[in-house]
C-alpha cells in the first residue's frame, strides 16, 4: 500500500482530500504545519469574527485533529515558524518597502508547502504528498482545476517541476459544492467552515494595524496625476495597490478616484478621478522566472492577478533570464510585485514576478 502524507490545514478542502485518498486505497498520514507564532509576532485581534480566547491557528489544528480522528488518520504536527519568517514573511515585508504588491501565498507554496513540508513527509516514509489545492496533475503537467472559480494554479506558478513530482491533488476534479457535500455526509466539523482568507497562514487581520508592528507608517502627499494638485495625505504607500478604488479615505472627496501610481523616492501616491488610461499598459518585464513545464511558448495566455480572465500574450525571452511579456490589446492595473502566470490552454506552465510595467516601449514613470 502506497503511503501519502497530506497537509491538513483544518479546512474543508484538505479534509475531503484525505477522504478521497482513503477511498483510493492509500495509507494516509496527516501533517499539520504551524508557520506563525501569534504570541511572538503580534496579536490576531481587530477582526470581530474571531474568538480572541484561542489563536486561530490553534483552532485550525484542533479542527484538523478532530477530522483525522474521525477518519482514523494519524496526525503529526511540525513547526516551520522560523522558515516561514525567513523565506515568506521577510520577502513580503521587503517587497512592501519597495512600494510593490507582493503575493506571499505564492512564496509559501514554493518554500514551505512544496519544500519544507516535502522533506518532513519523506521522514515519515511518504511515497506521495497531497494537498487540498484546486489543481490537477496529469502526465507530469500542472492543469487547472475543474472548478475554474476555485482554481489555484496561479498560486503554484513558482513551484518547480521537481517539486511537483509525486504530488497528488485529490479534489482537483471536484466542484466546491461537492466537496462540502462530502464533508457533510461524513459529519466533519469542517463541512461548513468558511474558506480561509487573508495572508497565507496568518489569516484575517486588520491589515493596517497588523503591518504597523513591522513597518513604520510614512505618511505623504496624495497628488491627482492630471492636475498635479495635492488633494490629501496617504497613510503609507504600502497600504495601497494599483487600481484600488475602495477604502482610500483621501481628502474627504466624494468623487470616484483610484490609485494609478506610487513615487517611492518622494513618497507620493498618485490618484486619478477617472482617467483609466493611466492603468493601461501593453507590456511588462518579469523576473524570478520559473517553468514547471518543458514548453517555452511564444504565444500563450497569462494572468496578472488571481481570478483575472486570461490575456493573450507573446513572450520574448531575454538574455538575462527575464521575460518581456507583450499584450498589445492593453491590460488594466498590471502591478509590480504581483505574479504573471503563464498558461497553454488548461496547462499552467509557470510564471514570474512583475518587475517593470511598460507602455509604448517605455517604463511607466508613475509605477
Short mmCIF file of N, CA and C in Angstrom, two decimals, residues 149-292:
data_model
loop_
_atom_site.label_atom_id
_atom_site.label_comp_id
_atom_site.label_asym_id
_atom_site.label_seq_id
_atom_site.Cartn_x
_atom_site.Cartn_y
_atom_site.Cartn_z
N UNK A 149 -13.65 28.48 -10.87
CA UNK A 149 -13.84 29.55 -9.91
C UNK A 149 -12.94 29.40 -8.68
N UNK A 150 -12.49 28.17 -8.42
CA UNK A 150 -11.62 27.90 -7.25
C UNK A 150 -10.19 27.54 -7.66
N UNK A 151 -9.93 27.49 -8.96
CA UNK A 151 -8.62 27.06 -9.47
C UNK A 151 -7.49 27.82 -8.76
N UNK A 152 -6.47 27.06 -8.31
CA UNK A 152 -5.36 27.66 -7.56
C UNK A 152 -4.01 27.49 -8.24
N UNK A 153 -4.01 27.17 -9.53
CA UNK A 153 -2.73 27.03 -10.23
C UNK A 153 -1.95 28.33 -10.23
N UNK A 154 -2.63 29.47 -10.18
CA UNK A 154 -1.95 30.77 -10.10
C UNK A 154 -0.95 30.78 -8.94
N UNK A 155 -1.37 30.21 -7.81
CA UNK A 155 -0.53 30.23 -6.61
C UNK A 155 0.56 29.15 -6.63
N UNK A 156 0.51 28.26 -7.62
CA UNK A 156 1.50 27.19 -7.74
C UNK A 156 2.54 27.50 -8.82
N UNK A 157 2.51 28.72 -9.35
CA UNK A 157 3.33 29.05 -10.51
C UNK A 157 4.83 29.09 -10.22
N UNK A 158 5.22 29.24 -8.96
CA UNK A 158 6.64 29.26 -8.63
C UNK A 158 7.15 27.91 -8.13
N UNK A 159 6.28 26.90 -8.13
CA UNK A 159 6.68 25.55 -7.74
C UNK A 159 7.32 24.88 -8.96
N UNK A 160 8.48 24.26 -8.77
CA UNK A 160 9.24 23.70 -9.89
C UNK A 160 8.70 22.34 -10.33
N UNK A 161 9.16 21.92 -11.51
CA UNK A 161 8.82 20.57 -12.00
C UNK A 161 9.22 19.51 -10.99
N UNK A 162 10.42 19.65 -10.45
CA UNK A 162 10.91 18.68 -9.48
C UNK A 162 10.02 18.62 -8.25
N UNK A 163 9.60 19.78 -7.77
CA UNK A 163 8.75 19.82 -6.58
C UNK A 163 7.38 19.21 -6.82
N UNK A 164 6.92 19.20 -8.07
CA UNK A 164 5.60 18.67 -8.39
C UNK A 164 5.60 17.17 -8.64
N UNK A 165 6.79 16.57 -8.63
CA UNK A 165 6.84 15.12 -8.77
C UNK A 165 6.21 14.46 -7.54
N UNK A 166 5.46 13.42 -7.76
CA UNK A 166 4.84 12.66 -6.66
C UNK A 166 3.91 13.51 -5.79
N UNK A 167 3.23 14.45 -6.45
CA UNK A 167 2.25 15.29 -5.76
C UNK A 167 0.85 14.92 -6.24
N UNK A 168 -0.08 14.81 -5.30
CA UNK A 168 -1.47 14.50 -5.61
C UNK A 168 -2.36 15.65 -5.18
N UNK A 169 -3.32 15.98 -6.05
CA UNK A 169 -4.34 16.99 -5.73
C UNK A 169 -5.71 16.29 -5.79
N UNK A 170 -6.13 15.66 -4.70
CA UNK A 170 -7.31 14.77 -4.75
C UNK A 170 -8.63 15.45 -5.08
N UNK A 171 -8.75 16.77 -4.88
CA UNK A 171 -10.04 17.42 -5.15
C UNK A 171 -10.00 18.28 -6.42
N UNK A 172 -8.95 18.14 -7.20
CA UNK A 172 -8.82 18.95 -8.40
C UNK A 172 -9.88 18.69 -9.45
N UNK A 173 -10.50 17.52 -9.39
CA UNK A 173 -11.56 17.16 -10.34
C UNK A 173 -12.95 17.46 -9.79
N UNK A 174 -13.02 18.11 -8.65
CA UNK A 174 -14.31 18.30 -7.98
C UNK A 174 -14.71 19.77 -7.95
N UNK A 175 -16.02 20.00 -7.89
CA UNK A 175 -16.56 21.34 -7.68
C UNK A 175 -16.68 21.58 -6.17
N UNK A 176 -16.56 22.83 -5.77
CA UNK A 176 -16.60 23.16 -4.34
C UNK A 176 -17.87 22.67 -3.65
N UNK A 177 -19.08 22.84 -4.23
CA UNK A 177 -20.27 22.34 -3.54
C UNK A 177 -20.21 20.83 -3.27
N UNK A 178 -19.60 20.09 -4.18
CA UNK A 178 -19.46 18.64 -3.98
C UNK A 178 -18.53 18.35 -2.81
N UNK A 179 -17.48 19.15 -2.68
CA UNK A 179 -16.54 18.99 -1.57
C UNK A 179 -17.26 19.18 -0.24
N UNK A 180 -18.03 20.23 -0.14
CA UNK A 180 -18.75 20.50 1.10
C UNK A 180 -19.80 19.41 1.38
N UNK A 181 -20.43 18.91 0.33
CA UNK A 181 -21.44 17.86 0.49
C UNK A 181 -20.82 16.60 1.07
N UNK A 182 -19.63 16.22 0.58
CA UNK A 182 -18.96 15.02 1.09
C UNK A 182 -18.57 15.21 2.54
N UNK A 183 -18.04 16.39 2.88
CA UNK A 183 -17.67 16.66 4.27
C UNK A 183 -18.88 16.57 5.18
N UNK A 184 -20.02 17.05 4.68
CA UNK A 184 -21.26 16.99 5.48
C UNK A 184 -21.72 15.55 5.65
N UNK A 185 -21.62 14.76 4.59
CA UNK A 185 -22.02 13.35 4.67
C UNK A 185 -21.19 12.59 5.69
N UNK A 186 -19.94 12.98 5.85
CA UNK A 186 -19.06 12.32 6.82
C UNK A 186 -19.18 12.94 8.21
N UNK A 187 -20.00 13.98 8.32
CA UNK A 187 -20.20 14.62 9.61
C UNK A 187 -18.97 15.33 10.13
N UNK A 188 -18.18 15.92 9.24
CA UNK A 188 -16.95 16.58 9.64
C UNK A 188 -17.20 17.99 10.16
N UNK A 189 -16.44 18.37 11.16
CA UNK A 189 -16.58 19.69 11.76
C UNK A 189 -16.27 20.80 10.75
N UNK A 190 -15.50 20.47 9.72
CA UNK A 190 -15.08 21.47 8.73
C UNK A 190 -16.08 21.65 7.60
N UNK A 191 -17.18 20.89 7.60
CA UNK A 191 -18.12 20.89 6.46
C UNK A 191 -18.64 22.29 6.13
N UNK A 192 -18.95 23.07 7.14
CA UNK A 192 -19.49 24.41 6.91
C UNK A 192 -18.51 25.51 7.28
N UNK A 193 -17.28 25.15 7.57
CA UNK A 193 -16.27 26.14 7.93
C UNK A 193 -15.96 27.00 6.73
N UNK A 194 -15.96 28.31 6.91
CA UNK A 194 -15.75 29.18 5.75
C UNK A 194 -14.31 29.11 5.28
N UNK A 195 -14.11 29.39 4.01
CA UNK A 195 -12.78 29.34 3.43
C UNK A 195 -11.88 30.38 4.07
N UNK A 196 -10.62 30.04 4.22
CA UNK A 196 -9.66 30.98 4.80
C UNK A 196 -9.38 32.10 3.81
N UNK A 197 -9.17 33.27 4.35
CA UNK A 197 -8.79 34.43 3.54
C UNK A 197 -7.63 35.13 4.23
N UNK A 198 -7.14 36.20 3.61
CA UNK A 198 -6.03 36.92 4.20
C UNK A 198 -4.70 36.30 3.80
N UNK A 199 -3.65 36.69 4.52
CA UNK A 199 -2.30 36.24 4.21
C UNK A 199 -2.15 34.78 4.60
N UNK A 200 -1.47 34.02 3.75
CA UNK A 200 -1.26 32.60 3.96
C UNK A 200 -0.70 32.33 5.36
N UNK A 201 -1.39 31.50 6.14
CA UNK A 201 -1.04 31.06 7.49
C UNK A 201 -1.13 32.16 8.54
N UNK A 202 -1.36 33.39 8.14
CA UNK A 202 -1.52 34.47 9.10
C UNK A 202 -2.99 34.80 9.27
N UNK A 203 -3.72 34.71 8.16
CA UNK A 203 -5.17 34.80 8.22
C UNK A 203 -5.73 36.19 8.16
N UNK A 204 -6.98 36.31 8.61
CA UNK A 204 -7.71 37.57 8.52
C UNK A 204 -7.27 38.51 9.63
N UNK A 205 -6.92 39.73 9.23
CA UNK A 205 -6.49 40.72 10.20
C UNK A 205 -6.86 42.11 9.72
N UNK A 206 -6.83 43.04 10.64
CA UNK A 206 -6.85 44.43 10.25
C UNK A 206 -5.47 44.72 9.66
N UNK A 207 -5.40 44.77 8.32
CA UNK A 207 -4.12 44.80 7.63
C UNK A 207 -3.27 45.99 8.06
N UNK A 208 -3.90 47.16 8.19
CA UNK A 208 -3.15 48.36 8.55
C UNK A 208 -2.53 48.22 9.93
N UNK A 209 -3.35 47.81 10.92
CA UNK A 209 -2.83 47.66 12.28
C UNK A 209 -1.76 46.58 12.35
N UNK A 210 -1.97 45.51 11.59
CA UNK A 210 -1.02 44.40 11.61
C UNK A 210 0.35 44.84 11.11
N UNK A 211 0.38 45.55 9.98
CA UNK A 211 1.66 45.95 9.41
C UNK A 211 2.40 46.98 10.26
N UNK A 212 1.65 47.73 11.05
CA UNK A 212 2.30 48.72 11.93
C UNK A 212 3.28 48.05 12.88
N UNK A 213 3.10 46.75 13.14
CA UNK A 213 4.01 46.02 14.02
C UNK A 213 5.38 45.83 13.39
N UNK A 214 5.47 45.93 12.06
CA UNK A 214 6.69 45.55 11.36
C UNK A 214 7.29 46.67 10.50
N UNK A 215 6.46 47.54 9.97
CA UNK A 215 6.94 48.61 9.10
C UNK A 215 6.39 49.94 9.61
N UNK A 216 7.24 50.96 9.72
CA UNK A 216 6.74 52.27 10.18
C UNK A 216 5.86 52.92 9.12
N UNK A 217 4.79 53.54 9.58
CA UNK A 217 3.95 54.32 8.68
C UNK A 217 4.71 55.59 8.27
N UNK A 218 4.70 55.89 6.99
CA UNK A 218 5.33 57.11 6.50
C UNK A 218 4.32 57.86 5.66
N UNK A 219 3.51 58.70 6.29
CA UNK A 219 2.50 59.46 5.54
C UNK A 219 3.16 60.36 4.50
N UNK A 220 2.41 60.67 3.46
CA UNK A 220 2.93 61.54 2.41
C UNK A 220 1.81 62.13 1.58
N UNK A 221 2.18 62.86 0.56
CA UNK A 221 1.20 63.57 -0.27
C UNK A 221 0.45 62.63 -1.21
N UNK A 222 -0.82 62.96 -1.42
CA UNK A 222 -1.61 62.34 -2.47
C UNK A 222 -1.81 63.39 -3.56
N UNK A 223 -1.42 63.05 -4.78
CA UNK A 223 -1.47 64.00 -5.89
C UNK A 223 -2.36 63.45 -7.00
N UNK A 224 -3.26 64.30 -7.49
CA UNK A 224 -4.07 63.95 -8.65
C UNK A 224 -3.17 64.06 -9.87
N UNK A 225 -3.04 62.98 -10.61
CA UNK A 225 -1.98 62.86 -11.61
C UNK A 225 -2.14 63.82 -12.79
N UNK A 226 -3.36 64.18 -13.14
CA UNK A 226 -3.55 65.10 -14.27
C UNK A 226 -3.31 66.55 -13.89
N UNK A 227 -3.87 66.98 -12.76
CA UNK A 227 -3.77 68.39 -12.37
C UNK A 227 -2.52 68.68 -11.54
N UNK A 228 -1.89 67.61 -11.02
CA UNK A 228 -0.73 67.72 -10.12
C UNK A 228 -1.10 68.41 -8.81
N UNK A 229 -2.39 68.45 -8.51
CA UNK A 229 -2.88 69.08 -7.29
C UNK A 229 -2.74 68.13 -6.11
N UNK A 230 -2.25 68.64 -4.98
CA UNK A 230 -2.21 67.86 -3.74
C UNK A 230 -3.61 67.84 -3.15
N UNK A 231 -4.20 66.66 -3.03
CA UNK A 231 -5.59 66.57 -2.59
C UNK A 231 -5.74 65.93 -1.21
N UNK A 232 -4.63 65.53 -0.62
CA UNK A 232 -4.74 64.91 0.69
C UNK A 232 -3.44 64.25 1.10
N UNK A 233 -3.53 63.40 2.12
CA UNK A 233 -2.36 62.70 2.65
C UNK A 233 -2.66 61.21 2.74
N UNK A 234 -1.70 60.38 2.31
CA UNK A 234 -1.85 58.94 2.46
C UNK A 234 -1.22 58.49 3.77
N UNK A 235 -1.53 57.28 4.20
CA UNK A 235 -1.04 56.79 5.49
C UNK A 235 0.22 55.93 5.35
N UNK A 236 0.70 55.75 4.13
CA UNK A 236 1.87 54.91 3.85
C UNK A 236 1.66 54.17 2.55
N UNK A 237 2.63 54.26 1.64
CA UNK A 237 2.45 53.70 0.30
C UNK A 237 2.16 52.20 0.31
N UNK A 238 2.64 51.51 1.34
CA UNK A 238 2.49 50.05 1.38
C UNK A 238 1.03 49.61 1.51
N UNK A 239 0.16 50.53 1.93
CA UNK A 239 -1.24 50.16 2.16
C UNK A 239 -2.11 50.29 0.91
N UNK A 240 -1.51 50.65 -0.23
CA UNK A 240 -2.29 50.90 -1.43
C UNK A 240 -1.75 50.04 -2.59
N UNK A 241 -2.67 49.67 -3.47
CA UNK A 241 -2.26 48.90 -4.64
C UNK A 241 -2.83 49.55 -5.89
N UNK A 242 -2.18 49.31 -7.01
CA UNK A 242 -2.58 49.94 -8.26
C UNK A 242 -3.99 49.49 -8.66
N UNK A 243 -4.81 50.47 -9.02
CA UNK A 243 -6.19 50.19 -9.39
C UNK A 243 -7.16 50.22 -8.23
N UNK A 244 -6.65 50.35 -7.00
CA UNK A 244 -7.51 50.34 -5.82
C UNK A 244 -8.51 51.49 -5.86
N UNK A 245 -9.77 51.18 -5.56
CA UNK A 245 -10.82 52.20 -5.53
C UNK A 245 -11.41 52.37 -4.13
N UNK A 246 -11.49 51.28 -3.40
CA UNK A 246 -12.19 51.31 -2.12
C UNK A 246 -11.24 51.58 -0.96
N UNK A 247 -11.79 52.16 0.08
CA UNK A 247 -11.03 52.35 1.31
C UNK A 247 -9.92 53.37 1.23
N UNK A 248 -9.98 54.29 0.28
CA UNK A 248 -8.89 55.27 0.14
C UNK A 248 -8.98 56.36 1.20
N UNK A 249 -10.18 56.85 1.48
CA UNK A 249 -10.38 57.86 2.53
C UNK A 249 -9.39 59.00 2.42
N UNK A 250 -9.35 59.59 1.24
CA UNK A 250 -8.38 60.64 0.95
C UNK A 250 -9.09 61.98 0.79
N UNK A 251 -8.71 62.92 1.63
CA UNK A 251 -9.13 64.31 1.45
C UNK A 251 -10.62 64.56 1.57
N UNK A 252 -11.38 63.59 2.03
CA UNK A 252 -12.81 63.79 2.18
C UNK A 252 -13.56 63.93 0.87
N UNK A 253 -12.91 63.63 -0.25
CA UNK A 253 -13.55 63.78 -1.56
C UNK A 253 -14.60 62.71 -1.76
N UNK A 254 -15.73 63.13 -2.35
CA UNK A 254 -16.79 62.18 -2.68
C UNK A 254 -16.69 61.72 -4.12
N UNK A 255 -15.74 62.28 -4.87
CA UNK A 255 -15.57 61.87 -6.26
C UNK A 255 -14.96 60.47 -6.33
N UNK A 256 -15.30 59.77 -7.38
CA UNK A 256 -14.75 58.43 -7.58
C UNK A 256 -13.28 58.56 -7.98
N UNK A 257 -12.42 57.94 -7.25
CA UNK A 257 -10.99 58.02 -7.53
C UNK A 257 -10.38 56.63 -7.44
N UNK A 258 -9.21 56.46 -8.03
CA UNK A 258 -8.49 55.20 -7.91
C UNK A 258 -7.00 55.45 -7.98
N UNK A 259 -6.25 54.52 -7.41
CA UNK A 259 -4.79 54.62 -7.35
C UNK A 259 -4.21 54.28 -8.72
N UNK A 260 -3.30 55.14 -9.22
CA UNK A 260 -2.66 54.86 -10.51
C UNK A 260 -1.15 54.73 -10.40
N UNK A 261 -0.55 55.17 -9.30
CA UNK A 261 0.90 55.05 -9.22
C UNK A 261 1.47 55.45 -7.87
N UNK A 262 2.76 55.16 -7.71
CA UNK A 262 3.48 55.49 -6.48
C UNK A 262 4.87 56.01 -6.84
N UNK A 263 5.30 57.02 -6.13
CA UNK A 263 6.68 57.50 -6.23
C UNK A 263 7.33 57.22 -4.89
N UNK A 264 8.12 56.14 -4.84
CA UNK A 264 8.71 55.70 -3.58
C UNK A 264 9.72 56.71 -3.06
N UNK A 265 10.51 57.29 -3.96
CA UNK A 265 11.56 58.24 -3.56
C UNK A 265 10.96 59.48 -2.91
N UNK A 266 9.90 60.00 -3.51
CA UNK A 266 9.27 61.23 -3.00
C UNK A 266 8.10 60.92 -2.06
N UNK A 267 7.79 59.65 -1.90
CA UNK A 267 6.69 59.22 -1.03
C UNK A 267 5.36 59.83 -1.45
N UNK A 268 5.06 59.75 -2.74
CA UNK A 268 3.83 60.32 -3.30
C UNK A 268 2.93 59.20 -3.79
N UNK A 269 1.65 59.32 -3.49
CA UNK A 269 0.64 58.43 -4.04
C UNK A 269 -0.12 59.18 -5.12
N UNK A 270 -0.16 58.64 -6.32
CA UNK A 270 -0.87 59.28 -7.43
C UNK A 270 -2.25 58.64 -7.58
N UNK A 271 -3.25 59.50 -7.71
CA UNK A 271 -4.60 59.01 -7.96
C UNK A 271 -5.17 59.74 -9.18
N UNK A 272 -6.24 59.17 -9.71
CA UNK A 272 -6.96 59.81 -10.81
C UNK A 272 -8.44 59.78 -10.49
N UNK A 273 -9.14 60.81 -10.96
CA UNK A 273 -10.58 60.87 -10.76
C UNK A 273 -11.37 60.15 -11.85
N UNK A 274 -10.71 59.60 -12.84
CA UNK A 274 -11.49 58.89 -13.85
C UNK A 274 -10.75 58.57 -15.12
N UNK A 275 -9.50 58.98 -15.21
CA UNK A 275 -8.73 58.70 -16.43
C UNK A 275 -8.09 57.32 -16.33
N UNK A 276 -8.80 56.32 -16.83
CA UNK A 276 -8.32 54.94 -16.71
C UNK A 276 -7.13 54.64 -17.63
N UNK A 277 -6.80 55.57 -18.52
CA UNK A 277 -5.64 55.35 -19.40
C UNK A 277 -4.37 55.10 -18.59
N UNK A 278 -4.29 55.71 -17.41
CA UNK A 278 -3.09 55.53 -16.59
C UNK A 278 -2.95 54.10 -16.09
N UNK A 279 -4.03 53.36 -16.07
CA UNK A 279 -3.98 51.98 -15.58
C UNK A 279 -3.64 50.98 -16.68
N UNK A 280 -3.64 51.42 -17.93
CA UNK A 280 -3.44 50.52 -19.06
C UNK A 280 -1.97 50.45 -19.44
N UNK A 281 -1.46 49.23 -19.56
CA UNK A 281 -0.10 49.00 -20.08
C UNK A 281 -0.19 48.00 -21.21
N UNK A 282 0.90 47.89 -21.98
CA UNK A 282 0.88 46.92 -23.09
C UNK A 282 2.03 45.93 -23.05
N UNK A 283 2.86 46.02 -22.01
CA UNK A 283 3.93 45.03 -21.83
C UNK A 283 4.49 45.15 -20.42
N UNK A 284 5.19 44.12 -20.00
CA UNK A 284 5.87 44.15 -18.72
C UNK A 284 7.06 43.21 -18.77
N UNK A 285 7.99 43.42 -17.86
CA UNK A 285 9.13 42.52 -17.70
C UNK A 285 8.94 41.74 -16.41
N UNK A 286 9.12 40.41 -16.50
CA UNK A 286 9.03 39.57 -15.30
C UNK A 286 10.39 38.95 -15.00
N UNK A 287 10.70 38.87 -13.72
CA UNK A 287 11.91 38.16 -13.28
C UNK A 287 11.49 37.04 -12.34
N UNK A 288 12.45 36.45 -11.63
CA UNK A 288 12.16 35.28 -10.77
C UNK A 288 11.34 34.27 -11.57
N UNK A 289 11.78 34.01 -12.79
CA UNK A 289 11.02 33.17 -13.71
C UNK A 289 11.15 31.70 -13.33
N UNK A 290 10.04 31.00 -13.29
CA UNK A 290 10.02 29.57 -13.03
C UNK A 290 9.11 28.89 -14.04
N UNK A 291 9.61 27.82 -14.64
CA UNK A 291 8.77 26.99 -15.51
C UNK A 291 8.63 25.61 -14.87
N UNK A 292 7.39 25.15 -14.75
CA UNK A 292 7.17 23.77 -14.29
C UNK A 292 6.77 22.89 -15.47
#
